[in-house]
């Protein structure tokens, strides 16, 4: 009632009937003689008013109630005499009364019929103070008593409650719900619509439903909407249409839409339940893809019930067995097994009933032509949604060729193994004994599988008391790995003999592995240079297992080393590490066959090796005895292992008896100073063995450095129990080259003299230049 528009003031006192008048039953003033001619019309009007289904309230232009019907009394709870003569705001909730007077005045100024349900939210107030929603139809009435206003008031509580229930149901719906009118304008949406399309509710209401349709479909959508309005009917979800929605961010997604027409008091509406089927479409695409894969598979794929009846048969199964799909569907699976193998089918079905999967079961099967096939069968149970096993699927692969090949390989295996082992031992060779360096080594070729791998190790005398130690592993098995190992070992040995630093040697091997193009093979390698005179070990490791070391009186531990990528990766700089090592320290090098187990952790395996080494050396065992104990501890059965096993133990030699070193000027005076320093050192050591030859050779080396290189020039002398060594270093990386000298030339004879008089001599490149050395054995 708060929107009823009348100009009456609520402050005026109610009118009272004149003295002598009789209140009529409907609230009009008593009849007078002058009004007699109108009695018939008024009675008909009152009758119509009482017969109206809605509460009827007649007010004058001041907003005072002049007439009500029985429905008004029933609806608002007032007696008729409690309403007549009172302001109509008596029926309006208090919070709306001030605004109601303004609305009433505005309506009086612009009087017109306002039908029920004009889109206003109106409320009435009962005598007991309760409010309720209403709809009001307003009409102006021109009478002889002046302008009156008729208000038909309808209680819409039930309808509003139904609307609330409808809205609650709409919000509870699992799908996005979009209600549109017959013009395609959105009138109602739920929260799922906001979540699905990314719009706020106020961004959708009042807008065309095409807002939610991809641009390329909008023109056609309007025609489809008009056609549906003309031929309205319920269209369920998934009605065979490919439909798409458009989110606010511009992304499209596949949807299913259920349409329903709704006849309402506001006219015809259409309800659309929108469901995002992106996941289902993706799943269907995957299913279609899988179905295509199954049908195009080179393996026979078939399905069967738990009683052994065939229910599916792909093209590969037809090729394998020779039966068409129509010839096998519904028939027992036993038709594919020879008589001697039919019992095993019952056993397999029993395992499947228990939900067990059977993998790579090798057996014989029978083709349509009667030919026996060696097959590999993998079976797994198929289940319903609740997990009940209802059937089984099988993948069947023809392994006849493999079986024949296996038989041939078995016949050739021992011969090939013998050839491979012979080749491997020949390629590996026997490392020489190194004077002053105690070593012990063990190499056990694999006894399982191909029986030959790519492990190698090598001990390389580098001259001047230095020793190179190499260990490597070409991953893989067989002749190819053994051949690659032989090439790697030979190249590494030759490169090491040039005296190049470990990191340069590793770079050269890296390039070689790249050129070898070993498919699916990695090469790990570790190169050590032991320099007993300086008490250093220089290490470079390309992906190899850590070197272990034990200083006298201490336990074994990994040697600090920079480990780079395995050889053949390319583009990886290899780094070397210098570590001071006391005399008597023990170095341990090995390959993964010694410690690695299937599924084992490599760090734990190295820890186990450390423990075995500590136990082996706990009693002060020599290297040979210790090597045996380590092998026995880690390989309980040395005759059954599936990878090569390599173990190398080396003990740092004792330091030289005496050393001396000095720096010489980069000038001719260096020759004189070098000779003087050498003579003084020899005299101090009581060394008189071929002194003149030693001084002559030193003069030639220093002269070469002064003439052909640049400083600084270093001189280092070293004496052991068996030899005397002189080293001359300079800053030039250019290595000296012996050349023949004619009779008239004064130069060109220096290296020839060194080669003739020294027991050993050589040149090794350094990071800062080179070092030329010679040795005189005592």
XYZ file of C-alpha atoms in Angstrom:
778
model
C 0.000 0.000 0.000
C 3.026 2.261 0.378
C 2.837 3.251 -3.301
C -0.848 4.275 -3.352
C -0.815 7.833 -4.632
C -3.316 10.327 -3.102
C -2.937 13.939 -2.017
C -4.725 13.615 1.309
C -2.845 14.709 4.404
C -2.568 12.118 7.141
C -2.909 14.849 9.804
C -6.579 15.710 9.063
C -9.126 14.312 11.508
C -11.442 11.658 10.111
C -14.821 12.772 8.893
C -17.850 11.926 11.029
C -21.360 11.370 9.647
C -23.862 14.198 10.113
C -26.261 14.024 13.029
C -29.264 11.981 12.209
C -27.493 10.076 9.527
C -27.264 6.324 9.584
C -23.974 4.671 8.724
C -24.384 2.405 5.789
C -23.115 -1.131 5.845
C -20.421 -0.363 3.345
C -19.054 2.810 4.899
C -20.835 5.422 2.729
C -22.708 8.215 4.434
C -26.428 7.748 4.986
C -28.780 8.272 2.078
C -30.681 11.567 1.804
C -33.826 12.281 -0.103
C -31.750 14.010 -2.753
C -29.809 10.843 -3.367
C -32.759 8.567 -3.806
C -32.560 8.451 -7.566
C -29.055 7.039 -7.251
C -29.868 4.208 -4.884
C -30.055 1.599 -7.587
C -26.678 2.478 -9.047
C -24.990 2.632 -5.659
C -26.390 -0.736 -4.690
C -25.073 -2.253 -7.870
C -21.687 -0.598 -7.266
C -21.582 -1.860 -3.690
C -22.539 -5.317 -4.866
C -19.751 -5.325 -7.391
C -17.341 -4.063 -4.731
C -18.263 -6.822 -2.307
C -18.051 -9.450 -5.048
C -14.521 -8.346 -6.057
C -11.935 -11.073 -5.260
C -9.419 -8.474 -4.048
C -9.540 -6.030 -1.171
C -11.051 -2.806 -2.583
C -10.180 0.515 -0.937
C -11.779 3.783 -2.204
C -10.105 7.028 -1.087
C -10.862 10.639 -1.871
C -8.384 13.192 -3.160
C -7.183 13.884 0.397
C -6.209 10.240 0.911
C -9.105 9.508 3.283
C -10.725 6.085 3.065
C -14.365 6.442 1.990
C -15.280 2.880 1.089
C -13.919 -0.676 1.652
C -15.250 -4.161 1.077
C -15.310 -7.288 3.217
C -12.104 -8.575 1.619
C -10.356 -5.449 2.959
C -11.484 -6.270 6.503
C -10.330 -9.879 6.103
C -6.992 -8.898 4.568
C -5.975 -6.075 6.949
C -7.758 -7.253 10.134
C -9.647 -3.967 10.716
C -13.399 -3.623 11.085
C -14.958 -1.404 8.460
C -15.695 1.392 10.937
C -11.986 1.365 11.951
C -11.024 2.288 8.389
C -13.693 4.655 7.078
C -12.697 8.262 7.440
C -9.104 7.418 8.273
C -6.051 8.190 6.091
C -5.113 5.399 3.763
C -1.546 5.509 5.283
C -3.104 3.516 8.149
C -2.606 0.502 5.853
C 0.997 1.442 4.906
C 4.078 0.271 6.928
C 5.487 3.107 9.049
C 8.820 3.254 7.218
C 7.065 4.080 3.926
C 4.413 6.567 5.108
C 6.383 9.772 4.489
C 7.288 8.753 0.951
C 3.771 7.391 0.364
C 2.224 10.837 0.707
C 4.547 12.171 -2.024
C 3.757 9.190 -4.290
C 0.021 9.738 -3.711
C 0.250 13.438 -4.626
C 2.236 12.592 -7.748
C -0.390 10.054 -8.809
C -3.195 12.586 -8.267
C -1.355 15.027 -10.528
C -0.807 12.407 -13.240
C -3.753 10.124 -12.767
C -3.838 6.987 -14.881
C -4.762 3.354 -14.527
C -1.904 1.307 -13.054
C -2.486 -2.444 -13.494
C -1.600 -5.177 -11.051
C 2.032 -6.338 -10.978
C 3.510 -3.165 -12.372
C 6.995 -4.145 -11.275
C 6.799 -2.417 -7.839
C 7.724 -3.967 -4.507
C 4.723 -2.992 -2.325
C 3.783 -3.908 1.233
C 0.667 -3.649 3.382
C 0.318 -3.318 7.192
C -2.236 -5.347 9.144
C -3.888 -4.177 12.320
C -1.707 -6.603 14.302
C 1.412 -4.860 12.950
C 2.483 -7.571 10.554
C 3.585 -6.651 7.056
C 2.878 -8.608 3.894
C 3.689 -8.172 0.199
C 0.898 -6.884 -2.029
C 0.115 -5.893 -5.577
C -2.098 -2.848 -6.105
C -4.123 -1.789 -9.115
C -4.971 1.951 -9.095
C -7.826 3.657 -10.988
C -9.144 7.262 -10.782
C -12.965 7.667 -10.363
C -14.770 10.879 -11.368
C -17.930 11.160 -9.188
C -20.439 13.843 -8.287
C -18.712 13.983 -4.924
C -15.405 14.732 -6.559
C -12.350 12.735 -7.584
C -11.947 9.355 -5.900
C -9.273 6.689 -6.297
C -9.912 2.958 -6.373
C -7.179 0.615 -5.107
C -7.542 -3.134 -5.646
C -5.186 -4.764 -3.151
C -4.039 -8.371 -3.567
C -2.026 -10.338 -1.011
C 0.866 -11.948 -2.896
C 2.508 -13.583 0.140
C 2.050 -17.069 -1.270
C 3.392 -16.036 -4.631
C 6.349 -14.253 -3.079
C 7.074 -17.329 -0.959
C 6.865 -19.442 -4.069
C 9.209 -17.021 -5.804
C 11.632 -17.276 -2.903
C 11.458 -21.057 -3.053
C 12.004 -20.839 -6.798
C 15.021 -18.578 -6.324
C 16.404 -20.882 -3.624
C 15.961 -23.851 -5.930
C 17.584 -21.839 -8.692
C 20.613 -21.056 -6.492
C 20.826 -24.685 -5.358
C 20.836 -25.966 -8.929
C 24.164 -27.602 -9.861
C 24.072 -25.984 -13.308
C 24.157 -22.355 -14.349
C 20.517 -21.216 -14.648
C 19.663 -18.345 -16.995
C 16.051 -17.062 -17.259
C 15.257 -14.872 -20.270
C 12.060 -13.254 -21.532
C 10.609 -13.618 -24.995
C 12.883 -10.830 -26.285
C 16.007 -12.722 -25.195
C 16.731 -10.374 -22.283
C 18.212 -11.965 -19.173
C 15.875 -11.555 -16.186
C 17.319 -13.955 -13.638
C 20.561 -15.882 -13.069
C 22.044 -17.924 -10.225
C 25.471 -17.949 -8.574
C 26.613 -20.822 -10.781
C 26.084 -18.583 -13.798
C 28.397 -15.966 -12.313
C 31.050 -18.600 -11.547
C 30.774 -20.252 -14.967
C 30.772 -17.163 -17.178
C 32.819 -14.807 -14.988
C 30.229 -11.998 -14.936
C 28.692 -10.381 -11.886
C 24.931 -10.711 -11.674
C 24.357 -7.013 -12.338
C 26.443 -7.306 -15.531
C 23.980 -9.874 -16.918
C 20.500 -8.795 -15.807
C 18.778 -6.718 -18.466
C 21.310 -7.664 -21.153
C 20.683 -9.864 -24.216
C 21.426 -13.519 -23.676
C 23.702 -13.354 -26.756
C 26.262 -11.805 -24.401
C 27.015 -15.403 -23.367
C 27.228 -16.716 -26.941
C 30.465 -16.689 -29.029
C 30.451 -13.892 -31.606
C 30.429 -16.222 -34.614
C 27.160 -17.804 -33.432
C 25.228 -14.708 -32.348
C 23.385 -14.004 -35.613
C 22.190 -17.588 -35.917
C 21.392 -17.744 -32.202
C 18.771 -15.015 -32.509
C 17.003 -17.018 -35.262
C 17.202 -20.223 -33.183
C 15.748 -18.367 -30.188
C 12.847 -17.010 -32.222
C 12.185 -20.487 -33.658
C 12.136 -21.978 -30.176
C 9.726 -19.309 -28.957
C 7.418 -20.193 -31.835
C 7.669 -23.943 -31.193
C 8.279 -24.029 -27.469
C 8.984 -27.400 -25.924
C 11.275 -28.872 -23.302
C 14.703 -29.665 -24.725
C 16.733 -31.927 -22.417
C 20.486 -31.781 -21.801
C 22.703 -33.303 -24.463
C 20.199 -33.048 -27.288
C 22.845 -33.793 -29.902
C 23.848 -30.165 -30.432
C 27.396 -28.806 -30.368
C 26.965 -25.697 -28.230
C 29.521 -23.241 -26.856
C 29.530 -20.546 -24.190
C 31.602 -17.362 -24.001
C 33.161 -16.215 -20.736
C 33.770 -12.606 -19.809
C 37.505 -13.072 -20.459
C 36.748 -14.072 -24.069
C 37.438 -17.792 -23.691
C 35.014 -20.294 -25.188
C 33.997 -23.628 -23.711
C 31.646 -26.451 -24.734
C 28.262 -26.569 -22.992
C 25.049 -28.521 -22.854
C 21.816 -26.552 -22.459
C 18.402 -27.710 -21.250
C 15.593 -25.360 -22.327
C 12.129 -25.073 -20.758
C 9.318 -22.536 -21.413
C 7.805 -20.886 -18.308
C 4.321 -19.343 -18.397
C 4.270 -16.587 -15.739
C 2.105 -13.656 -14.825
C 4.807 -11.482 -16.346
C 4.528 -13.296 -19.627
C 6.427 -16.111 -21.296
C 9.915 -16.785 -19.948
C 12.510 -19.353 -20.961
C 14.701 -21.261 -18.543
C 18.129 -22.413 -19.711
C 20.197 -24.818 -17.564
C 23.791 -24.490 -18.793
C 26.396 -27.143 -17.986
C 30.131 -26.891 -18.720
C 31.109 -30.140 -20.449
C 34.786 -29.286 -21.060
C 36.008 -32.197 -18.953
C 33.564 -34.603 -20.543
C 34.438 -33.455 -24.053
C 38.124 -33.882 -23.256
C 37.413 -37.343 -21.854
C 35.371 -38.227 -24.953
C 38.233 -37.041 -27.139
C 40.636 -39.207 -25.149
C 38.269 -42.169 -25.403
C 37.971 -41.666 -29.158
C 41.734 -41.411 -29.403
C 42.203 -44.531 -27.303
C 39.647 -46.397 -29.375
C 41.539 -45.438 -32.528
C 44.785 -46.535 -30.920
C 43.279 -49.862 -29.899
C 41.920 -50.480 -33.349
C 45.181 -49.466 -35.043
C 47.368 -51.369 -32.579
C 49.807 -53.884 -34.024
C 49.013 -56.180 -31.099
C 45.879 -58.257 -30.960
C 43.461 -56.800 -28.412
C 40.353 -58.695 -27.362
C 37.840 -58.664 -24.519
C 35.899 -61.484 -22.915
C 33.429 -62.220 -20.179
C 34.410 -64.091 -17.039
C 32.959 -67.287 -18.492
C 35.361 -66.934 -21.428
C 33.060 -65.585 -24.171
C 34.717 -63.167 -26.638
C 33.115 -59.689 -26.686
C 35.671 -57.555 -28.586
C 38.109 -58.308 -31.425
C 40.322 -55.700 -33.092
C 41.821 -55.723 -36.586
C 45.193 -56.985 -35.335
C 43.471 -59.964 -33.703
C 41.900 -60.795 -37.047
C 45.306 -60.633 -38.728
C 46.926 -62.744 -36.019
C 44.360 -65.526 -35.710
C 42.687 -65.385 -39.129
C 39.116 -65.096 -37.766
C 36.824 -62.171 -38.586
C 34.963 -60.328 -35.844
C 31.660 -61.979 -36.758
C 33.228 -65.432 -36.508
C 34.457 -65.026 -32.929
C 32.123 -62.665 -31.050
C 30.175 -64.685 -28.490
C 32.283 -67.821 -28.942
C 34.476 -69.329 -26.181
C 38.078 -68.171 -25.903
C 39.168 -71.815 -25.746
C 38.762 -71.978 -29.532
C 42.127 -70.169 -29.749
C 44.053 -72.645 -27.589
C 45.423 -76.063 -28.555
C 43.901 -78.930 -26.596
C 46.957 -79.240 -24.347
C 46.672 -75.576 -23.316
C 42.941 -75.239 -22.638
C 43.277 -76.005 -18.943
C 45.500 -72.969 -18.467
C 42.665 -70.713 -19.732
C 40.468 -71.821 -16.822
C 43.322 -71.002 -14.446
C 43.801 -67.562 -15.984
C 40.079 -66.791 -15.774
C 40.094 -67.784 -12.123
C 42.938 -65.344 -11.435
C 41.060 -62.605 -13.284
C 37.906 -63.215 -11.223
C 39.987 -62.428 -8.145
C 40.975 -59.102 -9.704
C 44.522 -60.206 -10.453
C 46.452 -58.861 -13.433
C 48.479 -61.301 -15.512
C 51.473 -59.801 -17.318
C 53.579 -61.261 -20.127
C 52.278 -64.796 -19.910
C 53.981 -66.763 -22.680
C 52.069 -69.639 -24.205
C 50.933 -71.241 -27.473
C 47.803 -70.270 -29.412
C 46.039 -71.765 -32.428
C 45.162 -69.906 -35.650
C 42.252 -70.616 -37.944
C 44.584 -72.513 -40.256
C 45.755 -74.755 -37.409
C 49.168 -73.114 -37.068
C 50.655 -72.842 -33.582
C 51.925 -69.420 -32.514
C 54.203 -68.425 -29.668
C 52.430 -65.509 -28.015
C 52.930 -63.127 -25.102
C 49.613 -62.461 -23.318
C 48.860 -59.674 -20.833
C 45.423 -59.800 -19.191
C 43.728 -57.445 -16.774
C 40.230 -57.467 -15.236
C 37.553 -54.976 -16.299
C 35.303 -53.619 -13.578
C 32.020 -51.821 -13.084
C 31.825 -48.473 -11.334
C 31.536 -50.193 -7.944
C 34.668 -52.251 -8.595
C 32.996 -55.553 -9.456
C 35.008 -57.632 -11.935
C 32.799 -58.371 -14.949
C 35.239 -59.372 -17.645
C 38.789 -59.123 -18.916
C 40.848 -57.577 -21.681
C 43.881 -59.156 -23.300
C 46.792 -57.908 -25.359
C 48.306 -60.701 -27.414
C 51.636 -60.315 -29.184
C 53.117 -62.782 -31.642
C 56.596 -63.662 -30.349
C 57.321 -66.490 -32.765
C 60.138 -64.547 -34.395
C 61.557 -63.668 -31.012
C 61.480 -67.284 -29.880
C 63.311 -68.375 -33.005
C 65.836 -65.599 -32.523
C 66.298 -66.578 -28.884
C 67.050 -70.133 -29.889
C 69.615 -68.929 -32.385
C 71.135 -66.504 -29.905
C 71.406 -69.199 -27.275
C 73.419 -71.304 -29.684
C 75.726 -68.382 -30.462
C 75.885 -66.947 -26.965
C 78.866 -68.795 -25.600
C 80.835 -68.274 -28.784
C 80.093 -64.552 -28.765
C 80.871 -64.310 -25.069
C 84.227 -65.935 -25.565
C 85.056 -63.619 -28.468
C 83.937 -60.554 -26.520
C 85.906 -61.434 -23.420
C 88.998 -62.149 -25.467
C 88.612 -58.832 -27.268
C 88.015 -56.971 -24.046
C 91.054 -58.381 -22.262
C 93.155 -57.678 -25.337
C 91.929 -54.094 -25.559
C 92.374 -53.434 -21.856
C 95.889 -54.842 -21.708
C 97.857 -55.257 -18.503
C 98.859 -52.035 -16.742
C 102.586 -51.912 -16.048
C 104.146 -51.952 -12.614
C 105.218 -48.426 -11.649
C 108.452 -48.092 -9.694
C 107.756 -46.550 -6.299
C 103.939 -46.734 -6.647
C 102.272 -49.665 -4.882
C 99.013 -50.724 -6.571
C 96.489 -53.556 -6.535
C 93.758 -54.031 -9.107
C 90.804 -56.345 -9.692
C 88.779 -56.688 -12.871
C 85.850 -59.129 -13.033
C 83.935 -59.283 -16.340
C 80.159 -59.639 -16.072
C 78.926 -63.210 -15.776
C 75.304 -62.490 -16.732
C 73.746 -61.177 -19.931
C 76.142 -60.145 -22.663
C 79.069 -60.958 -20.400
C 81.198 -58.008 -21.463
C 81.117 -54.348 -20.688
C 83.090 -51.161 -21.090
C 85.158 -50.832 -17.889
C 88.870 -49.995 -18.128
C 91.720 -48.681 -16.015
C 95.310 -47.795 -16.747
C 98.539 -46.796 -15.000
C 100.729 -44.483 -17.085
C 104.307 -43.482 -16.176
C 104.575 -39.806 -17.094
C 108.277 -39.352 -16.355
C 109.975 -37.190 -13.763
C 108.433 -39.394 -11.047
C 104.838 -38.569 -11.993
C 102.211 -41.247 -12.584
C 98.856 -41.010 -14.402
C 95.946 -43.132 -13.183
C 92.916 -43.592 -15.477
C 89.613 -45.323 -14.848
C 86.542 -45.228 -17.058
C 83.262 -46.897 -17.891
C 81.513 -47.013 -21.248
C 77.900 -47.590 -20.246
C 76.337 -50.477 -22.096
C 77.168 -54.068 -22.825
C 78.482 -56.210 -25.615
C 80.990 -55.835 -28.407
C 80.060 -52.244 -29.120
C 80.820 -51.188 -25.538
C 84.054 -53.215 -25.538
C 85.139 -51.671 -28.840
C 84.400 -48.155 -27.598
C 86.294 -48.927 -24.401
C 89.359 -50.025 -26.388
C 89.364 -46.830 -28.405
C 88.888 -44.691 -25.320
C 91.670 -46.446 -23.399
C 94.146 -46.179 -26.264
C 93.381 -42.518 -26.861
C 93.518 -41.677 -23.149
C 96.829 -43.481 -22.766
C 98.361 -41.662 -25.733
C 97.089 -38.276 -24.566
C 98.338 -38.867 -21.038
C 101.826 -39.717 -22.328
C 102.074 -36.202 -23.798
C 101.991 -34.914 -20.222
C 98.942 -32.703 -20.764
C 97.035 -31.612 -17.644
C 94.012 -33.736 -16.623
C 91.399 -31.147 -17.616
C 92.839 -30.809 -21.121
C 92.972 -34.570 -21.491
C 89.295 -34.781 -20.468
C 88.318 -32.105 -23.000
C 90.091 -34.086 -25.730
C 88.306 -37.313 -24.698
C 84.995 -35.438 -24.644
C 85.465 -34.417 -28.278
C 86.467 -37.976 -29.181
C 83.321 -39.480 -27.631
C 81.220 -36.968 -29.543
C 82.914 -38.054 -32.777
C 82.403 -41.750 -31.948
C 78.639 -41.102 -31.845
C 77.879 -43.848 -29.343
C 74.075 -44.313 -29.429
C 72.385 -44.396 -26.027
C 75.732 -44.728 -24.270
C 77.433 -42.552 -21.697
C 81.122 -42.582 -20.855
C 82.360 -41.671 -17.396
C 86.061 -41.183 -16.751
C 88.408 -40.064 -14.000
C 92.073 -39.113 -14.511
C 94.555 -38.571 -11.677
C 98.133 -37.374 -11.852
C 100.177 -38.353 -8.811
C 103.160 -36.015 -8.232
C 105.108 -37.473 -5.312
C 107.740 -34.708 -5.353
C 105.124 -32.041 -4.553
C 102.863 -34.403 -2.590
C 99.911 -33.491 -4.807
C 97.170 -35.368 -6.609
C 95.553 -33.576 -9.558
C 92.093 -34.977 -10.352
C 89.603 -34.411 -13.171
C 86.336 -36.379 -13.173
C 83.753 -36.537 -15.958
C 80.679 -37.933 -14.237
C 82.577 -40.773 -12.549
C 81.993 -42.120 -9.066
C 83.907 -40.302 -6.302
C 87.532 -41.243 -5.642
C 88.019 -42.412 -2.049
C 91.123 -41.645 0.007
C 92.468 -42.627 3.411
C 95.266 -40.638 5.028
C 97.405 -42.876 7.280
C 95.618 -43.352 10.597
C 92.276 -42.061 9.319
C 89.138 -43.598 7.794
C 88.280 -43.514 4.097
C 86.394 -40.525 2.737
C 85.555 -39.078 -0.699
C 88.358 -37.026 -2.228
C 87.156 -33.430 -2.804
C 86.746 -33.234 -6.568
C 84.861 -31.082 -9.074
C 82.721 -33.559 -11.045
C 81.471 -32.504 -14.477
C 79.065 -34.160 -16.909
C 79.915 -37.520 -18.536
C 81.920 -37.498 -21.750
C 80.046 -36.933 -24.974
C 77.605 -34.343 -23.628
C 79.714 -31.620 -25.226
C 80.049 -27.952 -24.377
C 80.802 -28.708 -20.704
C 84.105 -27.331 -19.359
C 85.949 -29.931 -17.317
C 87.724 -28.739 -14.188
C 90.625 -30.223 -12.245
C 91.318 -30.178 -8.533
C 94.702 -30.150 -6.758
C 94.822 -31.828 -3.377
C 97.833 -32.206 -1.057
C 98.272 -35.868 -0.164
C 100.591 -37.136 2.603
C 102.903 -40.054 1.717
C 101.337 -43.432 2.389
C 97.790 -42.228 1.639
C 95.662 -44.809 -0.145
C 93.559 -43.903 -3.191
C 90.585 -46.046 -4.300
C 89.098 -45.927 -7.801
C 86.236 -48.187 -8.961
C 83.302 -48.554 -11.359
C 79.609 -48.877 -10.607
C 79.576 -52.651 -11.066
C 81.261 -52.954 -7.667
C 78.563 -51.139 -5.705
C 75.437 -50.668 -7.801
C 72.362 -52.838 -7.299
C 68.967 -52.594 -9.101
C 66.829 -50.019 -7.348
C 69.620 -49.194 -4.876
C 70.711 -45.713 -3.808
C 74.178 -44.822 -5.107
C 75.084 -42.714 -2.052
C 74.200 -45.569 0.287
C 76.244 -47.915 -1.914
C 79.301 -45.632 -1.655
C 78.824 -45.582 2.121
C 78.814 -49.394 2.120
C 82.061 -49.384 0.090
C 83.684 -47.017 2.605
C 82.708 -49.400 5.391
C 84.151 -52.376 3.508
C 87.428 -50.494 2.916
C 87.725 -49.486 6.561
C 87.241 -53.097 7.626
C 89.699 -54.381 5.013
C 92.482 -52.008 6.134
C 91.696 -52.189 9.857
C 94.302 -54.921 10.378
C 96.980 -53.160 8.339
C 96.512 -55.449 5.336
C 98.591 -54.816 2.227
C 96.876 -53.607 -0.936
C 96.488 -57.058 -2.539
C 94.944 -58.591 0.559
C 92.720 -55.560 1.053
C 91.464 -55.760 -2.553
C 90.445 -59.400 -2.041
C 88.620 -58.572 1.184
C 86.693 -55.700 -0.399
C 85.597 -57.860 -3.346
C 84.528 -60.663 -1.023
C 82.589 -58.255 1.198
C 80.658 -56.552 -1.590
C 80.292 -59.499 -3.994
C 79.509 -62.637 -1.971
C 79.209 -64.580 -5.233
C 81.843 -63.174 -7.644
C 80.675 -65.620 -10.330
C 77.175 -64.122 -10.554
C 77.055 -60.405 -11.320
C 75.555 -58.649 -14.315
C 78.075 -55.836 -14.776
C 81.828 -55.478 -15.017
C 83.548 -54.925 -11.680
C 86.719 -52.814 -11.492
C 88.681 -51.905 -8.354
C 92.049 -50.103 -8.246
C 94.003 -49.324 -5.080
C 97.080 -47.060 -5.183
C 99.313 -45.860 -2.366
C 101.131 -42.531 -2.497
C 104.928 -43.106 -2.767
C 107.507 -41.707 -0.414
C 108.685 -38.147 -1.176
C 112.080 -37.493 -2.893
C 115.218 -37.642 -0.784
C 116.054 -34.052 -1.657
C 114.652 -31.185 -3.743
C 115.827 -27.711 -4.666
C 114.221 -24.961 -6.754
C 114.962 -21.434 -7.921
C 113.776 -18.840 -10.431
C 116.135 -17.673 -13.201
C 116.127 -14.362 -15.104
C 114.693 -14.256 -18.612
C 118.126 -13.357 -20.009
C 121.353 -15.060 -21.167
C 122.668 -14.755 -17.599
C 120.114 -17.457 -16.681
C 122.441 -20.118 -18.122
C 125.314 -19.106 -15.868
C 123.117 -18.780 -12.785
C 121.449 -22.110 -13.488
C 124.782 -23.915 -13.820
C 125.988 -22.353 -10.561
C 122.801 -23.329 -8.695
C 122.977 -26.890 -10.054
C 126.688 -27.272 -9.168
C 126.097 -26.055 -5.636
C 123.120 -28.409 -5.139
C 125.030 -31.415 -6.487
C 127.979 -30.661 -4.256
C 125.719 -30.273 -1.247
C 124.057 -33.610 -1.933
C 127.376 -35.343 -2.534
C 126.148 -36.208 -6.026
C 128.977 -36.877 -8.449
C 127.276 -39.181 -10.956
C 127.806 -37.823 -14.495
C 127.952 -34.271 -13.171
C 129.339 -32.814 -16.386
C 126.542 -34.391 -18.431
C 123.900 -33.043 -16.040
C 125.333 -29.506 -16.230
C 125.592 -29.685 -20.044
C 121.980 -30.791 -20.444
C 120.749 -28.100 -18.044
C 122.624 -25.492 -20.089
C 120.878 -26.652 -23.266
C 117.393 -26.538 -21.698
C 117.852 -23.104 -20.132
C 119.361 -21.770 -23.380
C 116.238 -22.991 -25.284
C 113.971 -21.205 -22.816
C 115.939 -17.956 -23.080
C 116.051 -18.032 -26.892
C 112.659 -19.443 -27.819
C 110.354 -18.758 -24.870
C 109.738 -16.092 -22.263
C 109.910 -15.858 -18.516
C 109.577 -16.579 -15.819
C 112.089 -19.458 -16.007
C 111.934 -21.961 -13.148
C 114.530 -24.570 -12.195
C 113.622 -27.564 -10.024
C 115.964 -30.370 -8.921
C 114.835 -33.644 -7.396
C 116.823 -36.631 -6.140
C 115.399 -40.032 -5.247
C 117.082 -43.270 -4.302
C 117.146 -44.335 -7.964
C 117.349 -41.191 -10.108
C 118.174 -37.513 -10.410
C 115.687 -35.268 -12.249
C 116.047 -31.728 -13.570
C 112.979 -29.663 -14.649
C 113.090 -26.330 -16.496
C 109.789 -24.423 -16.891
C 108.980 -21.309 -18.866
C 105.968 -19.260 -19.871
C 105.672 -20.447 -23.472
C 103.119 -23.055 -24.462
C 105.068 -23.849 -27.654
C 106.701 -27.242 -27.229
C 110.352 -27.635 -28.335
C 110.821 -29.671 -31.505
C 114.046 -31.601 -32.207
C 115.459 -30.801 -35.653
C 118.576 -31.888 -37.553
C 121.392 -29.322 -37.620
C 123.872 -28.916 -40.510
C 127.608 -28.717 -39.914
C 127.705 -24.921 -40.172
C 124.783 -24.224 -37.752
C 125.487 -23.417 -34.123
C 121.959 -24.237 -32.916
C 119.628 -27.227 -33.276
C 121.776 -29.687 -31.351
C 120.440 -29.079 -27.821
C 117.545 -31.559 -27.779
C 119.648 -34.055 -29.684
C 122.171 -33.931 -26.836
C 119.387 -34.300 -24.253
C 117.996 -37.286 -26.108
C 121.461 -38.864 -26.385
C 122.705 -38.336 -22.833
C 119.574 -38.493 -20.629
C 118.083 -41.794 -19.566
C 114.584 -40.209 -19.920
C 113.391 -36.794 -21.002
C 110.157 -35.149 -21.994
C 108.010 -32.045 -22.174
C 104.670 -31.531 -20.483
C 102.354 -28.547 -21.040
C 101.293 -26.613 -17.952
C 98.512 -24.107 -17.409
C 101.175 -21.354 -17.369
C 103.446 -22.681 -20.127
C 105.484 -25.875 -20.273
C 108.074 -27.883 -18.361
C 111.001 -29.700 -20.002
C 112.681 -32.375 -17.897
C 115.328 -35.077 -18.017
C 116.302 -37.894 -15.651
C 119.604 -39.566 -14.955
C 119.237 -42.976 -13.328
C 121.638 -43.806 -10.508
